[in-house]
Amino acid sequence: KGWERTIESSSLFGCRERINMTKKVLWFSRHEMTPEQRAALGDVEINQINRTVNSAYELQEDINDSDIIAIVAPINLQQQFLKLAEGKPVIMAVNDRLLVPQPDGEDKVEFHFVKWEQLDEIIIKKHDFVVE
């Protein structure tokens, strides 16, 4: 299930050489990727960027150097990542939000990874809202 690519090349003597290339994932998030998220991606190399940016264009070089772009970002940055990825998968984690009762009576929020989704397109449609 990994993202491993195999390239075959022929040498001058007719022998085939096999080179395995692991996919590179750009992880744009303030949080570390969970073990479940990593496992769902298979054997990949993760490059995490956990800083604030005003624009995804600041990360153009990192995007170019990646095979998959995994993001946690507001919609305006999602759209920029999608454009800059130029056809590379831009993915986002889907998580269940669970309230876990605590001994002190306060519930603690936990997020449990469900799956990865690939972002295909962002369209915003609006119209005037009139109160009747």
Tab-separated table of N, CA and C in Angstrom:
chain	number	residue	atom	x	y	z
A	1	LYS	N	0.820	-1.193	0.000
A	1	LYS	CA	0.000	0.000	0.000
A	1	LYS	C	0.867	1.261	0.000
A	2	GLY	N	2.176	1.126	-0.014
A	2	GLY	CA	3.059	2.289	0.058
A	2	GLY	C	3.025	3.132	-1.200
A	3	TRP	N	3.693	4.261	-1.113
A	3	TRP	CA	3.769	5.199	-2.241
A	3	TRP	C	5.093	5.034	-2.964
A	4	GLU	N	5.721	3.893	-2.808
A	4	GLU	CA	7.047	3.683	-3.349
A	4	GLU	C	7.009	3.565	-4.868
A	5	ARG	N	7.940	4.248	-5.518
A	5	ARG	CA	8.082	4.154	-6.966
A	5	ARG	C	9.317	3.330	-7.270
A	6	THR	N	9.270	2.568	-8.299
A	6	THR	CA	10.446	1.820	-8.735
A	6	THR	C	10.799	2.292	-10.137
A	7	ILE	N	12.060	2.632	-10.305
A	7	ILE	CA	12.541	3.076	-11.608
A	7	ILE	C	13.541	2.038	-12.093
A	8	GLU	N	13.391	1.626	-13.332
A	8	GLU	CA	14.346	0.691	-13.902
A	8	GLU	C	15.143	1.421	-14.966
A	9	SER	N	16.461	1.231	-14.936
A	9	SER	CA	17.303	1.809	-15.974
A	9	SER	C	18.257	0.741	-16.468
A	10	SER	N	18.642	0.844	-17.695
A	10	SER	CA	19.551	-0.135	-18.272
A	10	SER	C	20.961	0.431	-18.309
A	11	SER	N	21.927	-0.374	-17.938
A	11	SER	CA	23.316	0.056	-18.010
A	11	SER	C	23.862	-0.298	-19.399
A	12	LEU	N	25.077	0.064	-19.632
A	12	LEU	CA	25.710	-0.241	-20.912
A	12	LEU	C	25.807	-1.737	-21.162
A	13	PHE	N	25.833	-2.515	-20.094
A	13	PHE	CA	26.023	-3.957	-20.227
A	13	PHE	C	24.714	-4.726	-20.219
A	14	GLY	N	23.581	-4.045	-20.323
A	14	GLY	CA	22.296	-4.711	-20.413
A	14	GLY	C	21.701	-5.109	-19.073
A	15	CYS	N	22.345	-4.794	-17.961
A	15	CYS	CA	21.796	-5.113	-16.647
A	15	CYS	C	20.775	-4.053	-16.269
A	16	ARG	N	19.773	-4.475	-15.565
A	16	ARG	CA	18.766	-3.521	-15.091
A	16	ARG	C	19.048	-3.172	-13.637
A	17	GLU	N	18.962	-1.894	-13.354
A	17	GLU	CA	19.167	-1.408	-11.994
A	17	GLU	C	17.817	-0.941	-11.468
A	18	ARG	N	17.480	-1.348	-10.253
A	18	ARG	CA	16.209	-0.930	-9.658
A	18	ARG	C	16.499	0.063	-8.542
A	19	ILE	N	15.843	1.211	-8.602
A	19	ILE	CA	16.007	2.253	-7.593
A	19	ILE	C	14.639	2.519	-6.985
A	20	ASN	N	14.526	2.355	-5.681
A	20	ASN	CA	13.264	2.636	-4.999
A	20	ASN	C	13.288	4.071	-4.491
A	21	MET	N	12.241	4.815	-4.807
A	21	MET	CA	12.154	6.207	-4.380
A	21	MET	C	10.909	6.369	-3.514
A	22	THR	N	11.111	6.721	-2.261
A	22	THR	CA	9.998	6.930	-1.340
A	22	THR	C	9.368	8.288	-1.622
A	23	LYS	N	8.048	8.358	-1.568
A	23	LYS	CA	7.332	9.620	-1.787
A	23	LYS	C	7.640	10.599	-0.666
A	24	LYS	N	7.720	11.862	-1.027
A	24	LYS	CA	7.953	12.934	-0.062
A	24	LYS	C	6.638	13.659	0.192
A	25	VAL	N	6.290	13.781	1.477
A	25	VAL	CA	5.052	14.443	1.880
A	25	VAL	C	5.389	15.743	2.591
A	26	LEU	N	4.829	16.847	2.111
A	26	LEU	CA	4.900	18.120	2.813
A	26	LEU	C	3.736	18.142	3.792
A	27	TRP	N	4.029	18.264	5.090
A	27	TRP	CA	2.999	18.285	6.134
A	27	TRP	C	2.957	19.691	6.708
A	28	PHE	N	1.918	20.465	6.312
A	28	PHE	CA	1.754	21.830	6.786
A	28	PHE	C	0.735	21.818	7.916
A	29	SER	N	1.253	21.840	9.151
A	29	SER	CA	0.403	21.781	10.334
A	29	SER	C	1.214	22.169	11.561
A	30	ARG	N	0.538	22.702	12.552
A	30	ARG	CA	1.206	23.015	13.822
A	30	ARG	C	1.433	21.749	14.656
A	31	HIS	N	0.740	20.672	14.342
A	31	HIS	CA	0.811	19.445	15.136
A	31	HIS	C	1.587	18.370	14.384
A	32	GLU	N	2.233	17.510	15.157
A	32	GLU	CA	2.891	16.348	14.576
A	32	GLU	C	1.839	15.448	13.935
A	33	MET	N	2.200	14.756	12.888
A	33	MET	CA	1.299	13.785	12.283
A	33	MET	C	1.146	12.619	13.262
A	34	THR	N	-0.083	12.152	13.446
A	34	THR	CA	-0.308	11.053	14.380
A	34	THR	C	0.196	9.740	13.758
A	35	PRO	N	0.466	8.752	14.596
A	35	PRO	CA	0.884	7.451	14.056
A	35	PRO	C	-0.149	6.871	13.075
A	36	GLU	N	-1.447	7.098	13.348
A	36	GLU	CA	-2.502	6.582	12.460
A	36	GLU	C	-2.467	7.295	11.098
A	37	GLN	N	-2.244	8.610	11.115
A	37	GLN	CA	-2.141	9.358	9.863
A	37	GLN	C	-0.941	8.892	9.047
A	38	ARG	N	0.193	8.718	9.711
A	38	ARG	CA	1.416	8.246	9.029
A	38	ARG	C	1.195	6.853	8.433
A	39	ALA	N	0.594	5.971	9.222
A	39	ALA	CA	0.384	4.595	8.772
A	39	ALA	C	-0.501	4.553	7.529
A	40	ALA	N	-1.501	5.431	7.478
A	40	ALA	CA	-2.418	5.445	6.339
A	40	ALA	C	-1.719	5.894	5.055
A	41	LEU	N	-0.588	6.580	5.166
A	41	LEU	CA	0.160	7.038	3.988
A	41	LEU	C	1.194	6.021	3.518
A	42	GLY	N	1.473	5.028	4.346
A	42	GLY	CA	2.477	4.038	3.961
A	42	GLY	C	3.881	4.550	4.223
A	43	ASP	N	4.838	4.031	3.474
A	43	ASP	CA	6.254	4.369	3.663
A	43	ASP	C	6.558	5.678	2.938
A	44	VAL	N	6.514	6.781	3.679
A	44	VAL	CA	6.763	8.105	3.087
A	44	VAL	C	7.760	8.868	3.946
A	45	GLU	N	8.361	9.876	3.357
A	45	GLU	CA	9.243	10.798	4.075
A	45	GLU	C	8.432	12.057	4.350
A	46	ILE	N	8.382	12.488	5.616
A	46	ILE	CA	7.572	13.638	6.014
A	46	ILE	C	8.466	14.861	6.228
A	47	ASN	N	8.096	15.974	5.612
A	47	ASN	CA	8.744	17.265	5.838
A	47	ASN	C	7.685	18.171	6.447
A	48	GLN	N	7.765	18.388	7.780
A	48	GLN	CA	6.750	19.201	8.449
A	48	GLN	C	7.148	20.667	8.462
A	49	ILE	N	6.168	21.521	8.159
A	49	ILE	CA	6.311	22.967	8.301
A	49	ILE	C	5.241	23.396	9.285
A	50	ASN	N	5.669	23.883	10.460
A	50	ASN	CA	4.703	24.232	11.505
A	50	ASN	C	4.840	25.704	11.888
A	51	ARG	N	4.908	26.547	10.900
A	51	ARG	CA	4.988	27.984	11.160
A	51	ARG	C	3.838	28.684	10.453
A	52	THR	N	3.572	29.894	10.876
A	52	THR	CA	2.515	30.695	10.269
A	52	THR	C	3.026	31.297	8.965
A	53	VAL	N	2.199	31.252	7.936
A	53	VAL	CA	2.525	31.903	6.665
A	53	VAL	C	1.352	32.785	6.262
A	54	ASN	N	1.656	33.851	5.549
A	54	ASN	CA	0.600	34.715	5.026
A	54	ASN	C	0.053	34.168	3.717
A	55	SER	N	0.889	33.389	3.029
A	55	SER	CA	0.523	32.867	1.722
A	55	SER	C	1.247	31.551	1.489
A	56	ALA	N	0.606	30.630	0.812
A	56	ALA	CA	1.248	29.362	0.463
A	56	ALA	C	2.396	29.582	-0.518
A	57	TYR	N	2.388	30.724	-1.198
A	57	TYR	CA	3.461	31.039	-2.144
A	57	TYR	C	4.813	31.099	-1.437
A	58	GLU	N	4.825	31.358	-0.130
A	58	GLU	CA	6.063	31.360	0.651
A	58	GLU	C	6.690	29.964	0.695
A	59	LEU	N	5.899	28.942	0.417
A	59	LEU	CA	6.353	27.552	0.505
A	59	LEU	C	6.518	26.911	-0.871
A	60	GLN	N	6.582	27.709	-1.914
A	60	GLN	CA	6.642	27.189	-3.286
A	60	GLN	C	7.757	26.158	-3.465
A	61	GLU	N	8.936	26.436	-2.947
A	61	GLU	CA	10.060	25.505	-3.106
A	61	GLU	C	9.776	24.173	-2.411
A	62	ASP	N	9.210	24.242	-1.200
A	62	ASP	CA	8.868	23.014	-0.466
A	62	ASP	C	7.798	22.214	-1.205
A	63	ILE	N	6.833	22.912	-1.785
A	63	ILE	CA	5.772	22.253	-2.560
A	63	ILE	C	6.374	21.574	-3.788
A	64	ASN	N	7.274	22.277	-4.473
A	64	ASN	CA	7.928	21.714	-5.655
A	64	ASN	C	8.716	20.455	-5.322
A	65	ASP	N	9.320	20.415	-4.124
A	65	ASP	CA	10.152	19.287	-3.714
A	65	ASP	C	9.355	18.118	-3.146
A	66	SER	N	8.026	18.235	-3.120
A	66	SER	CA	7.176	17.202	-2.520
A	66	SER	C	6.341	16.487	-3.575
A	67	ASP	N	5.937	15.259	-3.242
A	67	ASP	CA	5.060	14.477	-4.117
A	67	ASP	C	3.606	14.597	-3.684
A	68	ILE	N	3.397	14.794	-2.365
A	68	ILE	CA	2.065	14.894	-1.780
A	68	ILE	C	2.082	16.074	-0.819
A	69	ILE	N	1.025	16.875	-0.829
A	69	ILE	CA	0.930	18.026	0.054
A	69	ILE	C	-0.219	17.759	1.020
A	70	ALA	N	0.099	17.582	2.306
A	70	ALA	CA	-0.902	17.325	3.341
A	70	ALA	C	-1.008	18.587	4.184
A	71	ILE	N	-2.230	19.117	4.331
A	71	ILE	CA	-2.369	20.432	4.963
A	71	ILE	C	-3.476	20.481	6.009
A	72	VAL	N	-3.266	21.382	6.969
A	72	VAL	CA	-4.302	21.837	7.889
A	72	VAL	C	-4.256	23.349	7.736
A	73	ALA	N	-5.244	23.912	7.034
A	73	ALA	CA	-5.168	25.325	6.675
A	73	ALA	C	-6.553	25.893	6.408
A	74	PRO	N	-6.694	27.220	6.573
A	74	PRO	CA	-7.963	27.867	6.213
A	74	PRO	C	-8.190	27.826	4.706
A	75	ILE	N	-9.418	28.068	4.305
A	75	ILE	CA	-9.818	27.879	2.906
A	75	ILE	C	-8.993	28.701	1.915
A	76	ASN	N	-8.598	29.929	2.284
A	76	ASN	CA	-7.813	30.723	1.343
A	76	ASN	C	-6.448	30.092	1.083
A	77	LEU	N	-5.831	29.516	2.112
A	77	LEU	CA	-4.553	28.823	1.909
A	77	LEU	C	-4.759	27.490	1.191
A	78	GLN	N	-5.865	26.803	1.473
A	78	GLN	CA	-6.157	25.550	0.763
A	78	GLN	C	-6.165	25.798	-0.738
A	79	GLN	N	-6.820	26.871	-1.135
A	79	GLN	CA	-6.921	27.196	-2.565
A	79	GLN	C	-5.545	27.485	-3.160
A	80	GLN	N	-4.709	28.193	-2.421
A	80	GLN	CA	-3.358	28.492	-2.901
A	80	GLN	C	-2.524	27.216	-3.028
A	81	PHE	N	-2.595	26.341	-2.015
A	81	PHE	CA	-1.858	25.071	-2.082
A	81	PHE	C	-2.299	24.263	-3.296
A	82	LEU	N	-3.602	24.225	-3.535
A	82	LEU	CA	-4.139	23.473	-4.667
A	82	LEU	C	-3.577	23.998	-5.983
A	83	LYS	N	-3.519	25.304	-6.126
A	83	LYS	CA	-2.974	25.917	-7.348
A	83	LYS	C	-1.482	25.643	-7.494
A	84	LEU	N	-0.733	25.824	-6.419
A	84	LEU	CA	0.717	25.659	-6.471
A	84	LEU	C	1.154	24.209	-6.635
A	85	ALA	N	0.312	23.277	-6.208
A	85	ALA	CA	0.652	21.851	-6.297
A	85	ALA	C	0.702	21.369	-7.746
A	86	GLU	N	0.034	22.074	-8.635
A	86	GLU	CA	0.055	21.747	-10.076
A	86	GLU	C	-0.215	20.267	-10.349
A	87	GLY	N	-1.308	19.761	-9.795
A	87	GLY	CA	-1.710	18.384	-10.072
A	87	GLY	C	-1.256	17.362	-9.044
A	88	LYS	N	-0.319	17.740	-8.180
A	88	LYS	CA	0.078	16.814	-7.109
A	88	LYS	C	-1.084	16.716	-6.120
A	89	PRO	N	-1.240	15.575	-5.463
A	89	PRO	CA	-2.334	15.448	-4.495
A	89	PRO	C	-2.182	16.421	-3.321
A	90	VAL	N	-3.253	17.152	-3.027
A	90	VAL	CA	-3.348	17.982	-1.830
A	90	VAL	C	-4.376	17.280	-0.952
A	91	ILE	N	-3.941	16.835	0.232
A	91	ILE	CA	-4.804	16.011	1.064
A	91	ILE	C	-5.013	16.650	2.437
A	92	MET	N	-6.135	16.263	3.052
A	92	MET	CA	-6.493	16.753	4.380
A	92	MET	C	-7.025	15.585	5.202
A	93	ALA	N	-6.699	15.592	6.484
A	93	ALA	CA	-7.151	14.521	7.367
A	93	ALA	C	-8.596	14.760	7.798
A	94	VAL	N	-9.364	13.694	7.838
A	94	VAL	CA	-10.717	13.718	8.382
A	94	VAL	C	-10.630	13.056	9.750
A	95	ASN	N	-11.123	13.758	10.771
A	95	ASN	CA	-11.056	13.266	12.146
A	95	ASN	C	-12.430	13.283	12.787
A	96	ASP	N	-12.676	12.312	13.668
A	96	ASP	CA	-13.863	12.337	14.526
A	96	ASP	C	-13.506	13.132	15.773
A	97	ARG	N	-14.430	13.979	16.205
A	97	ARG	CA	-14.254	14.774	17.436
A	97	ARG	C	-15.044	14.082	18.530
A	98	LEU	N	-14.337	13.613	19.558
A	98	LEU	CA	-14.982	12.886	20.646
A	98	LEU	C	-14.823	13.637	21.962
A	99	LEU	N	-15.889	13.654	22.760
A	99	LEU	CA	-15.835	14.229	24.104
A	99	LEU	C	-15.624	13.090	25.099
A	100	VAL	N	-14.546	13.172	25.851
A	100	VAL	CA	-14.204	12.120	26.808
A	100	VAL	C	-14.421	12.659	28.219
A	101	PRO	N	-15.371	12.061	28.970
A	101	PRO	CA	-15.627	12.526	30.342
A	101	PRO	C	-14.374	12.392	31.215
A	102	GLN	N	-14.158	13.388	32.051
A	102	GLN	CA	-13.010	13.398	32.957
A	102	GLN	C	-13.516	13.312	34.401
A	103	PRO	N	-12.681	12.865	35.337
A	103	PRO	CA	-13.092	12.744	36.747
A	103	PRO	C	-13.573	14.065	37.355
A	104	ASP	N	-13.058	15.184	36.863
A	104	ASP	CA	-13.458	16.486	37.420
A	104	ASP	C	-14.779	16.997	36.857
A	105	GLY	N	-15.399	16.218	35.970
A	105	GLY	CA	-16.681	16.612	35.390
A	105	GLY	C	-16.578	17.353	34.070
A	106	GLU	N	-15.393	17.855	33.738
A	106	GLU	CA	-15.177	18.539	32.456
A	106	GLU	C	-14.866	17.504	31.383
A	107	ASP	N	-15.466	17.657	30.213
A	107	ASP	CA	-15.153	16.756	29.108
A	107	ASP	C	-13.893	17.229	28.390
A	108	LYS	N	-13.090	16.273	27.980
A	108	LYS	CA	-11.878	16.562	27.216
A	108	LYS	C	-12.159	16.211	25.757
A	109	VAL	N	-11.740	17.088	24.841
A	109	VAL	CA	-11.942	16.838	23.418
A	109	VAL	C	-10.757	16.045	22.881
A	110	GLU	N	-11.052	14.963	22.175
A	110	GLU	CA	-10.028	14.170	21.500
A	110	GLU	C	-10.421	14.030	20.035
A	111	PHE	N	-9.407	14.026	19.182
A	111	PHE	CA	-9.629	13.840	17.758
A	111	PHE	C	-9.051	12.492	17.357
A	112	HIS	N	-9.838	11.716	16.619
A	112	HIS	CA	-9.398	10.406	16.155
A	112	HIS	C	-9.427	10.378	14.634
A	113	PHE	N	-8.281	10.057	14.051
A	113	PHE	CA	-8.132	10.019	12.597
A	113	PHE	C	-9.072	8.987	11.978
A	114	VAL	N	-9.741	9.389	10.886
A	114	VAL	CA	-10.646	8.499	10.154
A	114	VAL	C	-10.050	8.119	8.804
A	115	LYS	N	-9.634	9.144	8.023
A	115	LYS	CA	-9.121	8.884	6.677
A	115	LYS	C	-8.486	10.160	6.122
A	116	TRP	N	-7.832	10.022	4.991
A	116	TRP	CA	-7.336	11.161	4.222
A	116	TRP	C	-8.309	11.432	3.087
A	117	GLU	N	-8.556	12.715	2.807
A	117	GLU	CA	-9.337	13.120	1.640
A	117	GLU	C	-8.467	13.991	0.755
A	118	GLN	N	-8.647	13.839	-0.560
A	118	GLN	CA	-7.909	14.664	-1.513
A	118	GLN	C	-8.770	15.845	-1.928
A	119	LEU	N	-8.190	17.018	-1.872
A	119	LEU	CA	-8.869	18.250	-2.257
A	119	LEU	C	-8.816	18.373	-3.775
A	120	ASP	N	-9.983	18.473	-4.407
A	120	ASP	CA	-10.049	18.559	-5.865
A	120	ASP	C	-10.272	19.982	-6.361
A	121	GLU	N	-11.169	20.702	-5.681
A	121	GLU	CA	-11.563	22.021	-6.174
A	121	GLU	C	-12.215	22.793	-5.034
A	122	ILE	N	-12.029	24.111	-5.057
A	122	ILE	CA	-12.697	24.959	-4.076
A	122	ILE	C	-13.539	25.975	-4.842
A	123	ILE	N	-14.830	25.956	-4.549
A	123	ILE	CA	-15.761	26.890	-5.179
A	123	ILE	C	-16.595	27.527	-4.070
A	124	ILE	N	-16.686	28.832	-4.094
A	124	ILE	CA	-17.522	29.537	-3.124
A	124	ILE	C	-18.626	30.236	-3.899
A	125	LYS	N	-19.865	29.932	-3.560
A	125	LYS	CA	-21.021	30.579	-4.189
A	125	LYS	C	-21.757	31.350	-3.116
A	126	LYS	N	-22.190	32.560	-3.460
A	126	LYS	CA	-22.908	33.402	-2.503
A	126	LYS	C	-24.113	34.049	-3.170
A	127	HIS	N	-25.042	34.457	-2.339
A	127	HIS	CA	-26.157	35.290	-2.808
A	127	HIS	C	-26.628	36.148	-1.641
A	128	ASP	N	-27.382	37.182	-1.943
A	128	ASP	CA	-27.883	38.066	-0.902
A	128	ASP	C	-28.837	37.315	0.026
A	129	PHE	N	-28.681	37.561	1.302
A	129	PHE	CA	-29.594	36.998	2.294
A	129	PHE	C	-30.544	38.095	2.728
A	130	VAL	N	-31.826	37.824	2.635
A	130	VAL	CA	-32.840	38.802	3.001
A	130	VAL	C	-33.685	38.236	4.139
A	131	VAL	N	-33.765	38.956	5.227
A	131	VAL	CA	-34.580	38.523	6.363
A	131	VAL	C	-36.032	38.838	6.044
A	132	GLU	N	-36.895	37.851	6.201
A	132	GLU	CA	-38.307	38.054	5.894
A	132	GLU	C	-39.102	38.322	7.132
